[in-house]
PDB file of C-alpha atoms in Angstrom:
ATOM      1  CA  MET A   1       0.000   0.000   0.000  1.00 79.00           C
ATOM      2  CA  LYS A   2       2.940   2.336   0.495  1.00 87.00           C
ATOM      3  CA  ILE A   3       3.432   2.540  -3.259  1.00 92.00           C
ATOM      4  CA  ALA A   4      -0.184   3.677  -3.654  1.00 94.00           C
ATOM      5  CA  PHE A   5       0.224   6.544  -1.201  1.00 95.00           C
ATOM      6  CA  SER A   6       3.607   7.391  -2.709  1.00 94.00           C
ATOM      7  CA  ARG A   7       1.979   7.750  -6.135  1.00 94.00           C
ATOM      8  CA  ILE A   8      -0.753   9.895  -4.608  1.00 96.00           C
ATOM      9  CA  ALA A   9       1.797  12.192  -2.961  1.00 95.00           C
ATOM     10  CA  TRP A  10       3.812  12.550  -6.156  1.00 93.00           C
ATOM     11  CA  GLY A  11       0.644  13.035  -8.195  1.00 93.00           C
ATOM     12  CA  LEU A  12      -0.558  15.825  -5.913  1.00 94.00           C
ATOM     13  CA  ALA A  13       2.836  17.520  -6.036  1.00 91.00           C
ATOM     14  CA  LEU A  14       3.084  17.350  -9.833  1.00 89.00           C
ATOM     15  CA  ALA A  15      -0.494  18.563 -10.299  1.00 88.00           C
ATOM     16  CA  LEU A  16       0.236  21.462  -7.956  1.00 83.00           C
ATOM     17  CA  ILE A  17       3.362  22.659  -9.753  1.00 74.00           C
ATOM     18  CA  ASP A  18       2.494  24.794 -12.762  1.00 64.00           C
ATOM     19  CA  ILE A  19       5.593  26.354 -14.285  1.00 54.00           C
ATOM     20  CA  THR A  20       5.477  27.771 -17.800  1.00 51.00           C
ATOM     21  CA  ILE A  21       8.452  29.086 -19.716  1.00 49.00           C
ATOM     22  CA  ASN A  22       7.594  31.154 -22.766  1.00 50.00           C
ATOM     23  CA  GLY A  23       4.110  29.660 -22.756  1.00 52.00           C
ATOM     24  CA  PHE A  24       5.264  26.011 -22.487  1.00 51.00           C
ATOM     25  CA  ASP A  25       4.161  24.004 -19.439  1.00 57.00           C
ATOM     26  CA  LEU A  26       7.165  22.042 -18.213  1.00 53.00           C
ATOM     27  CA  LEU A  27       5.070  19.772 -15.959  1.00 63.00           C
ATOM     28  CA  PRO A  28       1.662  19.062 -17.527  1.00 72.00           C
ATOM     29  CA  ASP A  29      -1.071  18.366 -14.956  1.00 84.00           C
ATOM     30  CA  VAL A  30      -1.912  15.207 -16.931  1.00 88.00           C
ATOM     31  CA  VAL A  31       1.107  13.474 -15.374  1.00 89.00           C
ATOM     32  CA  GLY A  32       0.081  14.419 -11.842  1.00 91.00           C
ATOM     33  CA  TYR A  33      -3.542  13.379 -12.171  1.00 94.00           C
ATOM     34  CA  GLY A  34      -2.491  10.156 -13.906  1.00 94.00           C
ATOM     35  CA  LEU A  35      -0.308   9.261 -10.918  1.00 94.00           C
ATOM     36  CA  LEU A  36      -3.113  10.209  -8.541  1.00 95.00           C
ATOM     37  CA  MET A  37      -5.539   7.878 -10.297  1.00 96.00           C
ATOM     38  CA  ALA A  38      -2.969   5.075 -10.342  1.00 96.00           C
ATOM     39  CA  GLY A  39      -2.475   5.369  -6.589  1.00 95.00           C
ATOM     40  CA  LEU A  40      -6.149   5.757  -5.753  1.00 96.00           C
ATOM     41  CA  ALA A  41      -7.038   2.760  -7.938  1.00 95.00           C
ATOM     42  CA  LYS A  42      -5.331   0.541  -5.349  1.00 93.00           C
ATOM     43  CA  LEU A  43      -7.407   2.046  -2.534  1.00 95.00           C
ATOM     44  CA  VAL A  44     -10.946   2.352  -3.961  1.00 94.00           C
ATOM     45  CA  SER A  45     -11.970  -1.018  -2.526  1.00 92.00           C
ATOM     46  CA  ARG A  46     -11.134   0.144   1.009  1.00 90.00           C
ATOM     47  CA  ASN A  47     -13.832   2.824   1.325  1.00 92.00           C
ATOM     48  CA  ARG A  48     -16.060   4.930  -0.914  1.00 94.00           C
ATOM     49  CA  MET A  49     -14.213   8.177  -0.138  1.00 96.00           C
ATOM     50  CA  TYR A  50     -11.207   6.984  -2.125  1.00 96.00           C
ATOM     51  CA  LYS A  51     -13.620   6.279  -4.989  1.00 96.00           C
ATOM     52  CA  LEU A  52     -14.879   9.869  -4.799  1.00 96.00           C
ATOM     53  CA  ALA A  53     -11.288  11.114  -4.976  1.00 97.00           C
ATOM     54  CA  TRP A  54     -10.581   8.808  -7.951  1.00 97.00           C
ATOM     55  CA  ASN A  55     -13.659  10.062  -9.840  1.00 97.00           C
ATOM     56  CA  ALA A  56     -12.722  13.705  -9.227  1.00 96.00           C
ATOM     57  CA  ALA A  57      -9.130  13.033 -10.330  1.00 96.00           C
ATOM     58  CA  ALA A  58     -10.483  11.396 -13.498  1.00 96.00           C
ATOM     59  CA  VAL A  59     -12.498  14.531 -14.321  1.00 95.00           C
ATOM     60  CA  GLN A  60      -9.427  16.693 -13.677  1.00 93.00           C
ATOM     61  CA  LEU A  61      -7.378  14.409 -15.927  1.00 93.00           C
ATOM     62  CA  ILE A  62      -9.875  14.852 -18.769  1.00 92.00           C
ATOM     63  CA  LEU A  63      -9.889  18.627 -18.301  1.00 89.00           C
ATOM     64  CA  SER A  64      -6.085  18.622 -18.258  1.00 87.00           C
ATOM     65  CA  VAL A  65      -5.925  16.664 -21.513  1.00 87.00           C
ATOM     66  CA  LEU A  66      -8.356  19.116 -23.142  1.00 86.00           C
ATOM     67  CA  ALA A  67      -6.253  22.041 -21.902  1.00 80.00           C
ATOM     68  CA  LEU A  68      -3.068  20.372 -23.154  1.00 79.00           C
ATOM     69  CA  LEU A  69      -4.667  20.032 -26.589  1.00 80.00           C
ATOM     70  CA  GLY A  70      -5.701  23.688 -26.487  1.00 73.00           C
ATOM     71  CA  LEU A  71      -9.430  22.885 -26.496  1.00 69.00           C
ATOM     72  CA  THR A  72     -10.044  24.580 -23.141  1.00 67.00           C
ATOM     73  CA  ARG A  73      -8.159  27.158 -21.134  1.00 62.00           C
ATOM     74  CA  SER A  74      -8.784  27.346 -17.397  1.00 56.00           C
ATOM     75  CA  GLY A  75      -6.891  29.344 -14.829  1.00 57.00           C
ATOM     76  CA  PHE A  76      -5.292  32.729 -15.187  1.00 53.00           C
ATOM     77  CA  SER A  77      -1.996  34.389 -14.426  1.00 55.00           C
ATOM     78  CA  LEU A  78      -1.546  36.411 -11.261  1.00 53.00           C
ATOM     79  CA  THR A  79       1.626  37.998 -12.623  1.00 48.00           C
ATOM     80  CA  GLY A  80       0.845  38.478 -16.304  1.00 51.00           C
ATOM     81  CA  GLY A  81      -1.098  41.731 -15.920  1.00 51.00           C
ATOM     82  CA  ILE A  82      -4.055  40.425 -17.977  1.00 56.00           C
ATOM     83  CA  GLU A  83      -7.559  40.629 -16.524  1.00 63.00           C
ATOM     84  CA  PRO A  84      -9.314  37.221 -16.477  1.00 64.00           C
ATOM     85  CA  SER A  85     -12.331  36.712 -18.725  1.00 68.00           C
ATOM     86  CA  LEU A  86     -15.717  35.380 -17.613  1.00 71.00           C
ATOM     87  CA  ASN A  87     -14.986  32.016 -19.246  1.00 76.00           C
ATOM     88  CA  ALA A  88     -11.605  31.758 -17.514  1.00 72.00           C
ATOM     89  CA  LEU A  89     -13.184  32.545 -14.138  1.00 76.00           C
ATOM     90  CA  ALA A  90     -15.999  30.015 -14.694  1.00 81.00           C
ATOM     91  CA  LEU A  91     -13.577  27.255 -15.688  1.00 82.00           C
ATOM     92  CA  THR A  92     -11.309  28.112 -12.761  1.00 82.00           C
ATOM     93  CA  ALA A  93     -14.261  27.904 -10.354  1.00 86.00           C
ATOM     94  CA  ALA A  94     -15.374  24.546 -11.795  1.00 88.00           C
ATOM     95  CA  GLY A  95     -11.847  23.144 -11.618  1.00 87.00           C
ATOM     96  CA  LEU A  96     -11.432  24.331  -8.043  1.00 90.00           C
ATOM     97  CA  ALA A  97     -14.748  22.757  -7.009  1.00 92.00           C
ATOM     98  CA  ILE A  98     -13.707  19.414  -8.523  1.00 94.00           C
ATOM     99  CA  GLU A  99     -10.315  19.749  -6.867  1.00 93.00           C
ATOM    100  CA  LEU A 100     -11.958  20.283  -3.475  1.00 94.00           C
ATOM    101  CA  ALA A 101     -14.071  17.157  -4.001  1.00 95.00           C
ATOM    102  CA  MET A 102     -10.898  15.219  -4.780  1.00 96.00           C
ATOM    103  CA  LEU A 103      -9.094  16.491  -1.681  1.00 96.00           C
ATOM    104  CA  TYR A 104     -12.170  15.825   0.469  1.00 96.00           C
ATOM    105  CA  GLY A 105     -12.356  12.227  -0.740  1.00 96.00           C
ATOM    106  CA  LEU A 106      -8.649  11.662  -0.156  1.00 97.00           C
ATOM    107  CA  CYS A 107      -8.560  13.207   3.342  1.00 97.00           C
ATOM    108  CA  GLU A 108     -11.771  11.505   4.443  1.00 97.00           C
ATOM    109  CA  GLY A 109     -10.597   8.188   3.010  1.00 96.00           C
ATOM    110  CA  ILE A 110      -7.360   8.471   4.985  1.00 97.00           C
ATOM    111  CA  ARG A 111      -9.315   9.481   8.107  1.00 97.00           C
ATOM    112  CA  LEU A 112     -11.571   6.414   7.877  1.00 96.00           C
ATOM    113  CA  ASP A 113      -8.579   4.168   7.213  1.00 94.00           C
ATOM    114  CA  ALA A 114      -6.771   5.648  10.220  1.00 95.00           C
ATOM    115  CA  LEU A 115      -9.768   5.140  12.537  1.00 95.00           C
ATOM    116  CA  GLU A 116      -9.989   1.532  11.407  1.00 93.00           C
ATOM    117  CA  ARG A 117      -6.427   1.056  12.597  1.00 92.00           C
ATOM    118  CA  ASN A 118      -6.796   3.090  15.820  1.00 94.00           C
ATOM    119  CA  LYS A 119      -4.526   5.806  14.425  1.00 95.00           C
ATOM    120  CA  GLU A 120      -6.388   8.661  16.092  1.00 95.00           C
ATOM    121  CA  ARG A 121      -3.630  11.221  15.615  1.00 95.00           C
ATOM    122  CA  LEU A 122      -3.515  10.555  11.882  1.00 96.00           C
ATOM    123  CA  ALA A 123      -7.307  10.707  11.726  1.00 97.00           C
ATOM    124  CA  ARG A 124      -7.324  14.127  13.423  1.00 96.00           C
ATOM    125  CA  SER A 125      -4.621  15.336  11.090  1.00 97.00           C
ATOM    126  CA  ALA A 126      -6.629  14.242   8.043  1.00 97.00           C
ATOM    127  CA  ARG A 127      -9.744  15.969   9.401  1.00 97.00           C
ATOM    128  CA  ASN A 128      -7.916  19.224  10.183  1.00 97.00           C
ATOM    129  CA  ARG A 129      -6.210  19.379   6.805  1.00 96.00           C
ATOM    130  CA  ARG A 130      -9.503  18.680   5.076  1.00 96.00           C
ATOM    131  CA  HIS A 131     -11.104  21.582   6.953  1.00 96.00           C
ATOM    132  CA  PHE A 132      -8.244  23.935   6.093  1.00 96.00           C
ATOM    133  CA  ALA A 133      -8.321  22.945   2.422  1.00 94.00           C
ATOM    134  CA  PHE A 134     -12.067  23.559   2.278  1.00 93.00           C
ATOM    135  CA  ALA A 135     -11.804  26.917   4.051  1.00 94.00           C
ATOM    136  CA  SER A 136      -9.060  28.063   1.670  1.00 93.00           C
ATOM    137  CA  GLY A 137     -10.862  26.759  -1.404  1.00 91.00           C
ATOM    138  CA  ALA A 138     -14.183  28.269  -0.338  1.00 92.00           C
ATOM    139  CA  GLY A 139     -12.486  31.643   0.141  1.00 91.00           C
ATOM    140  CA  MET A 140     -10.978  31.406  -3.332  1.00 88.00           C
ATOM    141  CA  LEU A 141     -14.340  30.470  -4.854  1.00 88.00           C
ATOM    142  CA  PHE A 142     -16.067  33.323  -2.997  1.00 89.00           C
ATOM    143  CA  GLN A 143     -13.749  36.001  -4.353  1.00 84.00           C
ATOM    144  CA  LEU A 144     -13.796  34.885  -8.010  1.00 80.00           C
ATOM    145  CA  PRO A 145     -17.077  36.634  -9.010  1.00 80.00           C
ATOM    146  CA  PHE A 146     -15.809  39.957  -7.608  1.00 77.00           C
ATOM    147  CA  GLN A 147     -13.109  39.979 -10.262  1.00 72.00           C
ATOM    148  CA  LEU A 148     -15.798  40.712 -12.850  1.00 69.00           C
ATOM    149  CA  ASN A 149     -16.393  44.135 -11.263  1.00 71.00           C
ATOM    150  CA  GLN A 150     -12.976  44.966  -9.849  1.00 69.00           C
ATOM    151  CA  SER A 151      -9.563  44.880 -11.472  1.00 67.00           C
ATOM    152  CA  LEU A 152      -7.223  42.057 -10.552  1.00 64.00           C
ATOM    153  CA  GLN A 153      -4.625  44.610  -9.462  1.00 69.00           C
ATOM    154  CA  GLU A 154      -7.019  46.015  -6.838  1.00 73.00           C
ATOM    155  CA  MET A 155      -7.688  42.548  -5.441  1.00 75.00           C
ATOM    156  CA  LEU A 156      -4.183  41.195  -5.939  1.00 77.00           C
ATOM    157  CA  PRO A 157      -3.032  41.256  -2.272  1.00 82.00           C
ATOM    158  CA  PHE A 158      -6.192  39.434  -1.130  1.00 84.00           C
ATOM    159  CA  VAL A 159      -5.999  36.934  -4.008  1.00 81.00           C
ATOM    160  CA  ILE A 160      -2.330  36.198  -3.321  1.00 86.00           C
ATOM    161  CA  VAL A 161      -3.038  35.532   0.374  1.00 90.00           C
ATOM    162  CA  LEU A 162      -5.812  33.115  -0.578  1.00 89.00           C
ATOM    163  CA  ALA A 163      -3.616  31.465  -3.218  1.00 86.00           C
ATOM    164  CA  LEU A 164      -0.870  30.954  -0.619  1.00 91.00           C
ATOM    165  CA  CYS A 165      -3.408  29.396   1.762  1.00 93.00           C
ATOM    166  CA  VAL A 166      -4.541  27.009  -1.002  1.00 90.00           C
ATOM    167  CA  LEU A 167      -0.894  26.206  -1.765  1.00 90.00           C
ATOM    168  CA  PHE A 168      -0.134  25.476   1.891  1.00 94.00           C
ATOM    169  CA  ALA A 169      -3.283  23.355   2.230  1.00 94.00           C
ATOM    170  CA  TRP A 170      -2.320  21.297  -0.839  1.00 92.00           C
ATOM    171  CA  LEU A 171       1.250  20.804   0.406  1.00 94.00           C
ATOM    172  CA  SER A 172      -0.067  19.707   3.809  1.00 96.00           C
ATOM    173  CA  ILE A 173      -2.165  17.029   2.082  1.00 96.00           C
ATOM    174  CA  VAL A 174       0.907  15.865   0.132  1.00 95.00           C
ATOM    175  CA  ALA A 175       2.589  15.390   3.521  1.00 96.00           C
ATOM    176  CA  LEU A 176      -0.555  13.662   4.829  1.00 96.00           C
ATOM    177  CA  ALA A 177      -0.458  11.129   1.975  1.00 96.00           C
ATOM    178  CA  ARG A 178       3.169  10.335   2.751  1.00 94.00           C
ATOM    179  CA  GLN A 179       2.358   9.961   6.452  1.00 94.00           C
ATOM    180  CA  ALA A 180      -0.562   7.669   5.630  1.00 95.00           C
ATOM    181  CA  GLY A 181       1.738   5.479   3.563  1.00 93.00           C
ATOM    182  CA  ARG A 182       3.928   4.983   6.625  1.00 92.00           C
ATOM    183  CA  GLU A 183       1.215   4.511   9.242  1.00 92.00           C
ATOM    184  CA  ILE A 184      -1.656   2.576   7.646  1.00 85.00           C
ATOM    185  CA  ALA A 185       0.179   0.193   5.354  1.00 67.00           C
ATOM    186  CA  GLY A 186      -0.699  -2.879   7.427  1.00 54.00           C
ATOM    187  CA  ASN A 187      -3.855  -4.892   7.973  1.00 48.00           C
ATOM    188  CA  PRO A 188      -6.733  -3.460  10.050  1.00 48.00           C
ATOM    189  CA  GLY A 189      -5.829  -3.575  13.726  1.00 45.00           C
ATOM    190  CA  SER A 190      -2.152  -4.165  13.027  1.00 43.00           C
ATOM    191  CA  GLY A 191      -1.213  -0.551  13.742  1.00 43.00           C
ATOM    192  CA  GLY A 192       0.427  -0.203  10.351  1.00 41.00           C
ATOM    193  CA  GLY A 193       3.909  -1.276   9.441  1.00 40.00           C
ATOM    194  CA  GLY A 194       2.781  -4.134   7.214  1.00 40.00           C
ATOM    195  CA  LEU A 195       4.683  -5.297   4.181  1.00 36.00           C
ATOM    196  CA  ASP A 196       4.796  -2.944   1.228  1.00 41.00           C
ATOM    197  CA  ASP A 197       2.748  -4.029  -1.769  1.00 42.00           C
ATOM    198  CA  GLY A 198       5.187  -2.610  -4.292  1.00 41.00           C
ATOM    199  CA  GLU A 199       8.324  -0.528  -4.922  1.00 40.00           C
ATOM    200  CA  GLY A 200       8.591   1.086  -1.972  1.00 40.00           C
ATOM    201  CA  SER A 201      13.483  32.177 -18.866  1.00 39.00           C
ATOM    202  CA  VAL A 202      10.075  33.603 -17.605  1.00 38.00           C
ATOM    203  CA  ILE A 203       8.411  31.892 -14.695  1.00 37.00           C
ATOM    204  CA  ASP A 204       4.671  32.479 -14.556  1.00 39.00           C
ATOM    205  CA  VAL A 205       2.678  32.068 -11.338  1.00 39.00           C
ATOM    206  CA  ARG A 206      -0.815  30.822 -12.166  1.00 45.00           C
ATOM    207  CA  MET A 207      -4.028  29.796 -10.413  1.00 46.00           C
TER     208      MET A 207
END
């Protein structure tokens, strides 16, 4: 099971990183969401929350493929000086909502797994990180419509604070996935520690 959580952690990290140089994305989100789905596929039989996370990751993978092919364009640059369009804001909101569903499923799946193994500290950690991710994501969703009436430059400090909160929440869940791989890799009631089931230019800030 450690390999599953390792893939999830790497998938989250790769999906989070969005670095473009001269318009070329060095780390396409497709790779990250593909790894996420591969890891979650090994966990979906354990509880339905992992299945929710897998379904949300699948939707994000499809959206990422469409974006890679140039058929859709979600997200917008915080540093490019270009005001986001209505379509960009709508697609960003939809992507963020799906992302929150994915993170909810992952954190809740880990929490249920941890409770099954009497790992109360891990369960609390999963719950707290889920709450923080939802609070950050909800704040980001709440402010998006205001960008239709106010310039991005006017809202930039507030947007950057929210973006940093979302970034920190995502990174904390990457760490949670790695912790889960260490602590709940055994059979129920074993307290973890079971055998592993596999092998152990211009930078643009976007949202």
